[in-house]
PDB file of C-alpha atoms in Angstrom:
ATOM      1  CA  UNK A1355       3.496  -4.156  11.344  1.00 73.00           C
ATOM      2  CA  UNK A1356       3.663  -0.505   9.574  1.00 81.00           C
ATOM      3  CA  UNK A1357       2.206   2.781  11.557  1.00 87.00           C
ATOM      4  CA  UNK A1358       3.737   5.982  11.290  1.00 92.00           C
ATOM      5  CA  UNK A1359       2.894   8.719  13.704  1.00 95.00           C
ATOM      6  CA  UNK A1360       2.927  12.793  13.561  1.00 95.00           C
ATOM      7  CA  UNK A1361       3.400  14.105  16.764  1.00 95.00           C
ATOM      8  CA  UNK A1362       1.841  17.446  15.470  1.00 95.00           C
ATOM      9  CA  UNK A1363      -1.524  18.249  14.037  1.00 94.00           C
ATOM     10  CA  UNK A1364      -1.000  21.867  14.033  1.00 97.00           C
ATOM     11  CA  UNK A1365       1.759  23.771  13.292  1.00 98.00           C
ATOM     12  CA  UNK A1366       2.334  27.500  13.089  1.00 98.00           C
ATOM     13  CA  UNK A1367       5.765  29.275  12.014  1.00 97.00           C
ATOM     14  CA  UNK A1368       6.444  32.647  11.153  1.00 97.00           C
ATOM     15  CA  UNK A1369       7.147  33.819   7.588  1.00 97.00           C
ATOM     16  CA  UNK A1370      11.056  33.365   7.032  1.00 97.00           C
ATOM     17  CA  UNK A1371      11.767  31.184  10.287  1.00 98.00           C
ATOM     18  CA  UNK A1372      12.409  27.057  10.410  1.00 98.00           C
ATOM     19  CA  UNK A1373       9.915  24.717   9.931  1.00 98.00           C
ATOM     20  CA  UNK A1374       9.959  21.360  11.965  1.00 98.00           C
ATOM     21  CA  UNK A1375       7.268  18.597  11.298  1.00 98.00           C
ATOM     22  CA  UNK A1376       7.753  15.655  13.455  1.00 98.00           C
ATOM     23  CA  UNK A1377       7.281  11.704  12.390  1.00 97.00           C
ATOM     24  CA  UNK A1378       7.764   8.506  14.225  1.00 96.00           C
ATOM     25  CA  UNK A1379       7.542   5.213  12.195  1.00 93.00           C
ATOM     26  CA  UNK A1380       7.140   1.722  13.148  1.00 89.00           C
ATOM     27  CA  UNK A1381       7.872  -1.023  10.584  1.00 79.00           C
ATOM     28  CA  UNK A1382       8.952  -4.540  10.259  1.00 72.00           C
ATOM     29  CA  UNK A1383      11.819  -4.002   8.378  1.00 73.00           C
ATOM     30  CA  UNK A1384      13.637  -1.645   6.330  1.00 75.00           C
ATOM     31  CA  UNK A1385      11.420   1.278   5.692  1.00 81.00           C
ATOM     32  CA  UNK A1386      10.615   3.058   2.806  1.00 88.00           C
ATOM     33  CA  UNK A1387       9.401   6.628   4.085  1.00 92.00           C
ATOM     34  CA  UNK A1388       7.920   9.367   2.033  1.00 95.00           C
ATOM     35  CA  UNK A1389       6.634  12.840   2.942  1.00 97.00           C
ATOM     36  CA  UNK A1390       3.365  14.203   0.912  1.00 97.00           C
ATOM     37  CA  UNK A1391       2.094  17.622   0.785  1.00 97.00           C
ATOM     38  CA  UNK A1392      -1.672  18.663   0.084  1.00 95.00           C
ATOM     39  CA  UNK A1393      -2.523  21.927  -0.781  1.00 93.00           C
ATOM     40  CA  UNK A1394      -5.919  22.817  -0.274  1.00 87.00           C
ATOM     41  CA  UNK A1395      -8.825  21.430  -2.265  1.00 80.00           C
ATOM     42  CA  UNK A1396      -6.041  19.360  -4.458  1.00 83.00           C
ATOM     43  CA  UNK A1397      -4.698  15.944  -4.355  1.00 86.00           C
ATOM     44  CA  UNK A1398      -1.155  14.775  -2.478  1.00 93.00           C
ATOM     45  CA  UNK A1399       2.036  15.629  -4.047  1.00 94.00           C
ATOM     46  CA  UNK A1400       5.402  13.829  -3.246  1.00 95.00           C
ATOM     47  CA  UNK A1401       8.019  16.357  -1.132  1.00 96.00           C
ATOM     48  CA  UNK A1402      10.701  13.691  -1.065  1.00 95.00           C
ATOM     49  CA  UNK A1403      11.586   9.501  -0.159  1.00 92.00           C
ATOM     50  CA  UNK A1404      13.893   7.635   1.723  1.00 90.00           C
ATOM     51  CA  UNK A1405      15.496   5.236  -0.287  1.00 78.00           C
ATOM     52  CA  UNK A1406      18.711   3.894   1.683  1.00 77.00           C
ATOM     53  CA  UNK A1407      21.041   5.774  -0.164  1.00 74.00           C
ATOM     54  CA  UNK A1408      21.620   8.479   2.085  1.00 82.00           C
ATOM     55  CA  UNK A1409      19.972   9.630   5.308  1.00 88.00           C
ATOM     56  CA  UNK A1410      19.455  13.200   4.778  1.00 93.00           C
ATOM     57  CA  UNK A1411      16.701  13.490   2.102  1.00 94.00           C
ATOM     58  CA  UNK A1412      16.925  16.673   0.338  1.00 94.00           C
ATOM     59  CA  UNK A1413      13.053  17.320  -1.589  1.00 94.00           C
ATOM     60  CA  UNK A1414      11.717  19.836  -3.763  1.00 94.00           C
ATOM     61  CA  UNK A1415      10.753  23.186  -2.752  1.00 94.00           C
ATOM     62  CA  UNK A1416      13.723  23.893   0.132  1.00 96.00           C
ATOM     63  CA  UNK A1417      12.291  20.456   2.126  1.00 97.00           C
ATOM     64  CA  UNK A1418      14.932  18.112   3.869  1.00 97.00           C
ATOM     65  CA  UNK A1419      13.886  15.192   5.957  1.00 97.00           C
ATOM     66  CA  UNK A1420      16.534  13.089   8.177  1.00 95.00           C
ATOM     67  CA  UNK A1421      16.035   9.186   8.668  1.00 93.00           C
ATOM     68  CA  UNK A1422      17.676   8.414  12.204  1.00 92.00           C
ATOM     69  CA  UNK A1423      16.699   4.799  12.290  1.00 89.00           C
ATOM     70  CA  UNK A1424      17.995   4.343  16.149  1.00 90.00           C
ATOM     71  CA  UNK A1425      14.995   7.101  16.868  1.00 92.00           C
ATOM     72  CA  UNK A1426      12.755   5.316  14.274  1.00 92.00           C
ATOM     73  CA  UNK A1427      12.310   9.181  13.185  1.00 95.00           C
ATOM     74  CA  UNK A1428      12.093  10.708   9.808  1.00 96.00           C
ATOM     75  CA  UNK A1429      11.205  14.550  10.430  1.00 97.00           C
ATOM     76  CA  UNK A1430      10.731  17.255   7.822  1.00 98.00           C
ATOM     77  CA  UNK A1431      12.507  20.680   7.991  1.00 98.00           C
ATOM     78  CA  UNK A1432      13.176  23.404   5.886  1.00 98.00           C
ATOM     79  CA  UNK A1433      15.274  26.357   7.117  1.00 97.00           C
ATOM     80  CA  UNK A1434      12.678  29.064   6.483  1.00 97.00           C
ATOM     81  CA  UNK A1435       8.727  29.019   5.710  1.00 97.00           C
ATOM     82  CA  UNK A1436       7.283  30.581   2.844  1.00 97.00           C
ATOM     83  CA  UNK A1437       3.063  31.590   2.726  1.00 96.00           C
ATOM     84  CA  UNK A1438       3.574  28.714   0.101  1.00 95.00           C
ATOM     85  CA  UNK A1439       4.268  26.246   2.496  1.00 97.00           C
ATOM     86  CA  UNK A1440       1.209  26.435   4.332  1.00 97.00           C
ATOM     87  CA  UNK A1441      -0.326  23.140   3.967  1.00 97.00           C
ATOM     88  CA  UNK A1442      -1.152  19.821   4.922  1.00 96.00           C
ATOM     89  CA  UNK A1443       1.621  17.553   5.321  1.00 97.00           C
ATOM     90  CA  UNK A1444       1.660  13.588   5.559  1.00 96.00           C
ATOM     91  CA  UNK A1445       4.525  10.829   6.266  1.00 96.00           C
ATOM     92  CA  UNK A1446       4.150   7.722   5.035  1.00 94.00           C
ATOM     93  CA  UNK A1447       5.652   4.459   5.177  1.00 90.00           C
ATOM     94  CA  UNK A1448       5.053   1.765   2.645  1.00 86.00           C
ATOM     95  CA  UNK A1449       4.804  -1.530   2.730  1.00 77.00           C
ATOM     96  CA  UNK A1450       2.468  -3.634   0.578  1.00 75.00           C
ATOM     97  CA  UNK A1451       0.333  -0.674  -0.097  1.00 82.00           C
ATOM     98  CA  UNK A1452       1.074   2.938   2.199  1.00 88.00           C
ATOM     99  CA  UNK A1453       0.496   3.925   5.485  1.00 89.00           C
ATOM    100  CA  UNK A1454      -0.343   7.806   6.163  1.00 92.00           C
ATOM    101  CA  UNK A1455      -0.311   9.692   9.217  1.00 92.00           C
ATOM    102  CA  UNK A1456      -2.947  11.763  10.099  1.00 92.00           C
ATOM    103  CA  UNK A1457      -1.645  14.904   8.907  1.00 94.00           C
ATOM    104  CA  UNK A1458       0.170  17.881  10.185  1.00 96.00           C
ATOM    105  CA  UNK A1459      -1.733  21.418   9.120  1.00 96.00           C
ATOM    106  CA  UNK A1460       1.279  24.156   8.510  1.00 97.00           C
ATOM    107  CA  UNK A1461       0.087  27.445   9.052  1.00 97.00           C
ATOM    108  CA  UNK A1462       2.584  30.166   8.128  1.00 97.00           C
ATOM    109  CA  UNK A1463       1.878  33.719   9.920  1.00 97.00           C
ATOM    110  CA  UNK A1464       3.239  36.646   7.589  1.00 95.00           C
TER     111      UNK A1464
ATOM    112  CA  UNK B1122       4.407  13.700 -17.081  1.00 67.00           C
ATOM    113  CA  UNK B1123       2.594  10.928 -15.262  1.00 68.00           C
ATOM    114  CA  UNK B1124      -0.946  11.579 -14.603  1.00 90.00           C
ATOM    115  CA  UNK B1125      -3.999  10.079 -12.295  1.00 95.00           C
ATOM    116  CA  UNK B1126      -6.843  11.592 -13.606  1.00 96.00           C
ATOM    117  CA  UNK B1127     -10.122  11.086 -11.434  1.00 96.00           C
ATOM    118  CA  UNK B1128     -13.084  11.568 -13.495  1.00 91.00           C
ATOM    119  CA  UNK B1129     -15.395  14.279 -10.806  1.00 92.00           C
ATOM    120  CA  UNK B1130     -13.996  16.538  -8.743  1.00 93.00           C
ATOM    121  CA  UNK B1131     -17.371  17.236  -7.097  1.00 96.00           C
ATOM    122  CA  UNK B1132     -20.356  15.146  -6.806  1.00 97.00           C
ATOM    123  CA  UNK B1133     -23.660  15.466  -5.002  1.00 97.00           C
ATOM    124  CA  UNK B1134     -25.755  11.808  -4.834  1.00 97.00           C
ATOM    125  CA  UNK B1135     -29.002  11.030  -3.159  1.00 97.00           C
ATOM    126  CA  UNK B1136     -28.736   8.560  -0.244  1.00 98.00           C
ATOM    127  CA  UNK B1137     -29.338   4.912  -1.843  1.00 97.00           C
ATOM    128  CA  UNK B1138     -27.928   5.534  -5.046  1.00 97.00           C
ATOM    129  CA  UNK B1139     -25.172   3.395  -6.633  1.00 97.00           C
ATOM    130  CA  UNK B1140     -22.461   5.649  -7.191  1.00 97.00           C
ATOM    131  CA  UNK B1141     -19.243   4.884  -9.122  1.00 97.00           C
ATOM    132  CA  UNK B1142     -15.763   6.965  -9.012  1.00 97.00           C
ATOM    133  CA  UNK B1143     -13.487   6.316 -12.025  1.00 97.00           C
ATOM    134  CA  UNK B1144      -9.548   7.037 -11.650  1.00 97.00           C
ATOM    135  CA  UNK B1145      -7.356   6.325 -14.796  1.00 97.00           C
ATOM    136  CA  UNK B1146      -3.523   6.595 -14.896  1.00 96.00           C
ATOM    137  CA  UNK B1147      -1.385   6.387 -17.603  1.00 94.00           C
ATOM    138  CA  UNK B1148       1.956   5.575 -16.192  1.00 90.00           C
ATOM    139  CA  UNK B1149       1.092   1.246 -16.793  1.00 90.00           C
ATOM    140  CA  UNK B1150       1.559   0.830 -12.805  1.00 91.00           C
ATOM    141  CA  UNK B1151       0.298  -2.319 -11.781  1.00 91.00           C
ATOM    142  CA  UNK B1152      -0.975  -1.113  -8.086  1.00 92.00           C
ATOM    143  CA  UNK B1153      -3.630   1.324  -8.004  1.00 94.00           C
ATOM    144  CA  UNK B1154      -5.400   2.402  -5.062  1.00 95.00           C
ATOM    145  CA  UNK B1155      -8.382   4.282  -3.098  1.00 97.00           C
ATOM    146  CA  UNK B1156      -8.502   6.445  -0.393  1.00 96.00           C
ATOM    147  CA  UNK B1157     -11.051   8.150   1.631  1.00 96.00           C
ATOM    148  CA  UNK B1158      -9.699  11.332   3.522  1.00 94.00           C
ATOM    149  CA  UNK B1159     -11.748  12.976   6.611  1.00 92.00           C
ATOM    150  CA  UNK B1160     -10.235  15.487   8.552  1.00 86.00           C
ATOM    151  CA  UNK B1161      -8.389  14.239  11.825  1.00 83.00           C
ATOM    152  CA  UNK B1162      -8.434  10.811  10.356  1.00 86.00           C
ATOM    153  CA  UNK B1163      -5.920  11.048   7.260  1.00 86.00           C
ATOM    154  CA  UNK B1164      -6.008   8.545   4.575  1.00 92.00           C
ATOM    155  CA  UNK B1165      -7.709   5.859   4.904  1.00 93.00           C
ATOM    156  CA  UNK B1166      -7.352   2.943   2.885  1.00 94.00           C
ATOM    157  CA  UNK B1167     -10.680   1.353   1.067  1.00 97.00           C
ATOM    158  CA  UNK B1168      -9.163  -1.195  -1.338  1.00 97.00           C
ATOM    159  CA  UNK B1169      -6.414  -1.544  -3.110  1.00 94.00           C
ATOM    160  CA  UNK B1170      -4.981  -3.707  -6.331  1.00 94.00           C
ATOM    161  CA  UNK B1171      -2.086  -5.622  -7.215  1.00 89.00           C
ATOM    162  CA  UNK B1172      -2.858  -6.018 -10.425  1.00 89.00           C
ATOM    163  CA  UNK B1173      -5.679  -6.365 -13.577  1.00 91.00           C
ATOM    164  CA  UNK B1174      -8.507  -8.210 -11.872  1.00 89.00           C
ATOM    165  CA  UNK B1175      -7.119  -8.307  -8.498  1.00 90.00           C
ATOM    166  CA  UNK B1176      -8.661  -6.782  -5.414  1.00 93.00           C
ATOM    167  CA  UNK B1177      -7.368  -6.352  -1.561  1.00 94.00           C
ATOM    168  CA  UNK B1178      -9.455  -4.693   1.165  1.00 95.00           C
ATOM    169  CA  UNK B1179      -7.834  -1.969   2.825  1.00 93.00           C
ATOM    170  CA  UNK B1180      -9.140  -1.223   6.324  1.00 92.00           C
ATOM    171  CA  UNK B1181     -12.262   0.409   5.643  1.00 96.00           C
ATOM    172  CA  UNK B1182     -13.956  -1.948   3.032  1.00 97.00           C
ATOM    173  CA  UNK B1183     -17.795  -1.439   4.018  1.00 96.00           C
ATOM    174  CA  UNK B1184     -20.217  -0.371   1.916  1.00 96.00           C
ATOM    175  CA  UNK B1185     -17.942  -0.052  -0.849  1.00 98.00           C
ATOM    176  CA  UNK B1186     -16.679  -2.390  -3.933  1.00 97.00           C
ATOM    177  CA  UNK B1187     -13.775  -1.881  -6.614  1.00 97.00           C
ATOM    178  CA  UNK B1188     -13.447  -3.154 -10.253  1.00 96.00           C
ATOM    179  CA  UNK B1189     -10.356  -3.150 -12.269  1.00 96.00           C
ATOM    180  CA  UNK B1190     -10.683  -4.540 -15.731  1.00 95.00           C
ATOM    181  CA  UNK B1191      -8.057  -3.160 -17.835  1.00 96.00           C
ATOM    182  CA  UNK B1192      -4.654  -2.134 -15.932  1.00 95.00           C
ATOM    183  CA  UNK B1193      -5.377   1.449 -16.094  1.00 96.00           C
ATOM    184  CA  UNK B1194      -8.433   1.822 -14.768  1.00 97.00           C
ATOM    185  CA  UNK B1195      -9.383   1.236 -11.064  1.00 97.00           C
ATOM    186  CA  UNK B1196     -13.297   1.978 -10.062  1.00 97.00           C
ATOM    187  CA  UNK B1197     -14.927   2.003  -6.725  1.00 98.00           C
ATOM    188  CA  UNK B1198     -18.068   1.809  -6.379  1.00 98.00           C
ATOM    189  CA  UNK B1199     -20.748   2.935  -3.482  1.00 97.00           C
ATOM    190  CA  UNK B1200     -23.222   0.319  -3.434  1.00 94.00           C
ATOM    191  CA  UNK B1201     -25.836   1.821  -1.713  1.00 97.00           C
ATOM    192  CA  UNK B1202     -24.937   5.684  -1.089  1.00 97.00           C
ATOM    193  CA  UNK B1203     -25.264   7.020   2.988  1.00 97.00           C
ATOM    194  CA  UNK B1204     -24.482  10.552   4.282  1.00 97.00           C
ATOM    195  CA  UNK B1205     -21.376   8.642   6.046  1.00 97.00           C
ATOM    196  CA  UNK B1206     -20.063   8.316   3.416  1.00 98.00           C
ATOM    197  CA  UNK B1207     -19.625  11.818   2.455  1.00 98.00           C
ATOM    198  CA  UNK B1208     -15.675  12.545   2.213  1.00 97.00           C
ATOM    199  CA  UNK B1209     -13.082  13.213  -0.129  1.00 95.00           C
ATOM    200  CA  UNK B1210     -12.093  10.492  -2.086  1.00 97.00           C
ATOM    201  CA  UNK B1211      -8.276  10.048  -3.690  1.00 95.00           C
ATOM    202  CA  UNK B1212      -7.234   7.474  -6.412  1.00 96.00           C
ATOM    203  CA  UNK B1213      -3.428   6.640  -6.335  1.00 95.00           C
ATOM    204  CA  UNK B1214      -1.224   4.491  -8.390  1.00 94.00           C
ATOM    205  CA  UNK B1215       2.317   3.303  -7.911  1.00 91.00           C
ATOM    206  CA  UNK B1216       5.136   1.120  -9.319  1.00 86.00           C
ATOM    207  CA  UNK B1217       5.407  -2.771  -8.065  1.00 75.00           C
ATOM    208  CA  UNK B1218       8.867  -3.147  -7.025  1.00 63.00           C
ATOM    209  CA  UNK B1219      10.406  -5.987  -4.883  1.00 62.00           C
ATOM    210  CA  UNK B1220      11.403  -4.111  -1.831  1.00 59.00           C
ATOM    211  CA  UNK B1221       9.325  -1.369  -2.566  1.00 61.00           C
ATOM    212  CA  UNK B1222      11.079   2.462  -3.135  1.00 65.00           C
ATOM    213  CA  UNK B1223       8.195   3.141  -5.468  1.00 84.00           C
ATOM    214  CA  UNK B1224       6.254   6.266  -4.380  1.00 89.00           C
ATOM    215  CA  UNK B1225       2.506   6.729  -5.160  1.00 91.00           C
ATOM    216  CA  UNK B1226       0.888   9.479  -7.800  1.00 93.00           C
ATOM    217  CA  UNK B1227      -2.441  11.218  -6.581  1.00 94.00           C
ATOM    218  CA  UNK B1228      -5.472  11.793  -8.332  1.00 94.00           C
ATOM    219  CA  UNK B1229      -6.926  15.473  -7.680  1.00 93.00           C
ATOM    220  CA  UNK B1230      -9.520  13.905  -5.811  1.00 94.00           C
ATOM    221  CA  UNK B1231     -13.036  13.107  -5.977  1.00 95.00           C
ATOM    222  CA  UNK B1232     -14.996  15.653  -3.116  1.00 95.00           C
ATOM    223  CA  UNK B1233     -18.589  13.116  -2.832  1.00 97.00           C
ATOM    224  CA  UNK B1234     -21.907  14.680  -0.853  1.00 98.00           C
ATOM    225  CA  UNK B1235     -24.144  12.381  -0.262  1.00 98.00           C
ATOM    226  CA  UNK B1236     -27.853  13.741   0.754  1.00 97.00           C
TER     227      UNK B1236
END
């Protein structure tokens, strides 16, 4: 079976310091992973996928995420938060169709 | 650029109504799905489709239906509208790969108030 959990549902960073968004994943098999982002009032856009090429995932906008299948982890970073990053964020893990976590909400303080 | 257009971004319906959300994409993906999102809850899956005339419930299939007649075009439909069912409501599509890979593509969403 697929689940994926966020171990945060709020985060709050300063302007200009790291951002760390946790996910756990469960899955059957080998995993495909993605993170989303949601702005508010708008739809999901992709950040960046795991596709077994390479465990560090380097996505758009400064976003890196790190598959450490022993941990069953794939958590987003980026080295310092913009006021554009604030945000929902999701991980998902697909399977037949895709499994979402319930969300993260990014808050970035100037 | 690949595009999943929904056809309302904001709707207001009388409880008991039929209601019907429209999502088109026109990247020829063979899955399309359909989403309701609620805050603390995420997405949750409604239905889903493999392909033209094919239909899967997701895990919240109550109270609503789906229709896919032509590949790029996936409807749901509220039979009978209820104030639960107020929420925001997101059309995806992806790629069918063996072994999957294949990332989904959003709609802008549909935001539905039912009264």
């Amino acid at each position: 079976a697929q689940s994926v959990t966020q171990l945060d549902s709020h985060v709050s960073v300063s302007e200009g310091t790291p951002v760390l968004l946790r996910c756990n994943y469960s899955s059957s098999y080998s995993p495909s992973l993605f993170w989303y982002v949601q702005h508010p009032n708008k739809g999901l856009q992709l950040l960046l996928k795991y596709t077994s090429a390479a465990t560090l995932v380097k996505g758009i906008n400064g976003f890196e995420a790190e598959f450490k299948k022993s941990e069953t982890s794939f958590h987003l970073t980026k080295p310092s938060a913009h006021m554009s990053d604030a945000a929902e964020y999701f991980c998902v893990v697909r399977a037949n169709q895709f499994y979402f976590g319930t969300g993260t909400s990014l808050t970035v303080i100037p | 650029d690949v595009k999943v257009t929904q056809s309302s971004r904001y709707l207001v319906k009388r409880t008991g109504e039929k209601v019907f959300l429209e999502c088109v994409q026109d990247m020829d993906h063979e899955n399309m799905f359909w989403y309701r999102q609620d805050p603390g809850l995420g997405l949750r899956l409604i239905y889903f489709s493999y392909d033209v005339k094919m239909k899967e419930k997701g895990d919240i299939p109550e109270g609503y239906s789906v229709s896919r007649e032509k590949k790029e075009r996936f409807s749901l439909i509220l039979e009978s509208a209820s104030t639960n069912q107020t929420s925001m409501y997101l059309c995806a599509s992806s790629l069918f790969l063996v072994g999957g890979q294949t990332e989904a593509f959003f709609g802008q969403g549909t935001r539905l108030t039912v009264v």
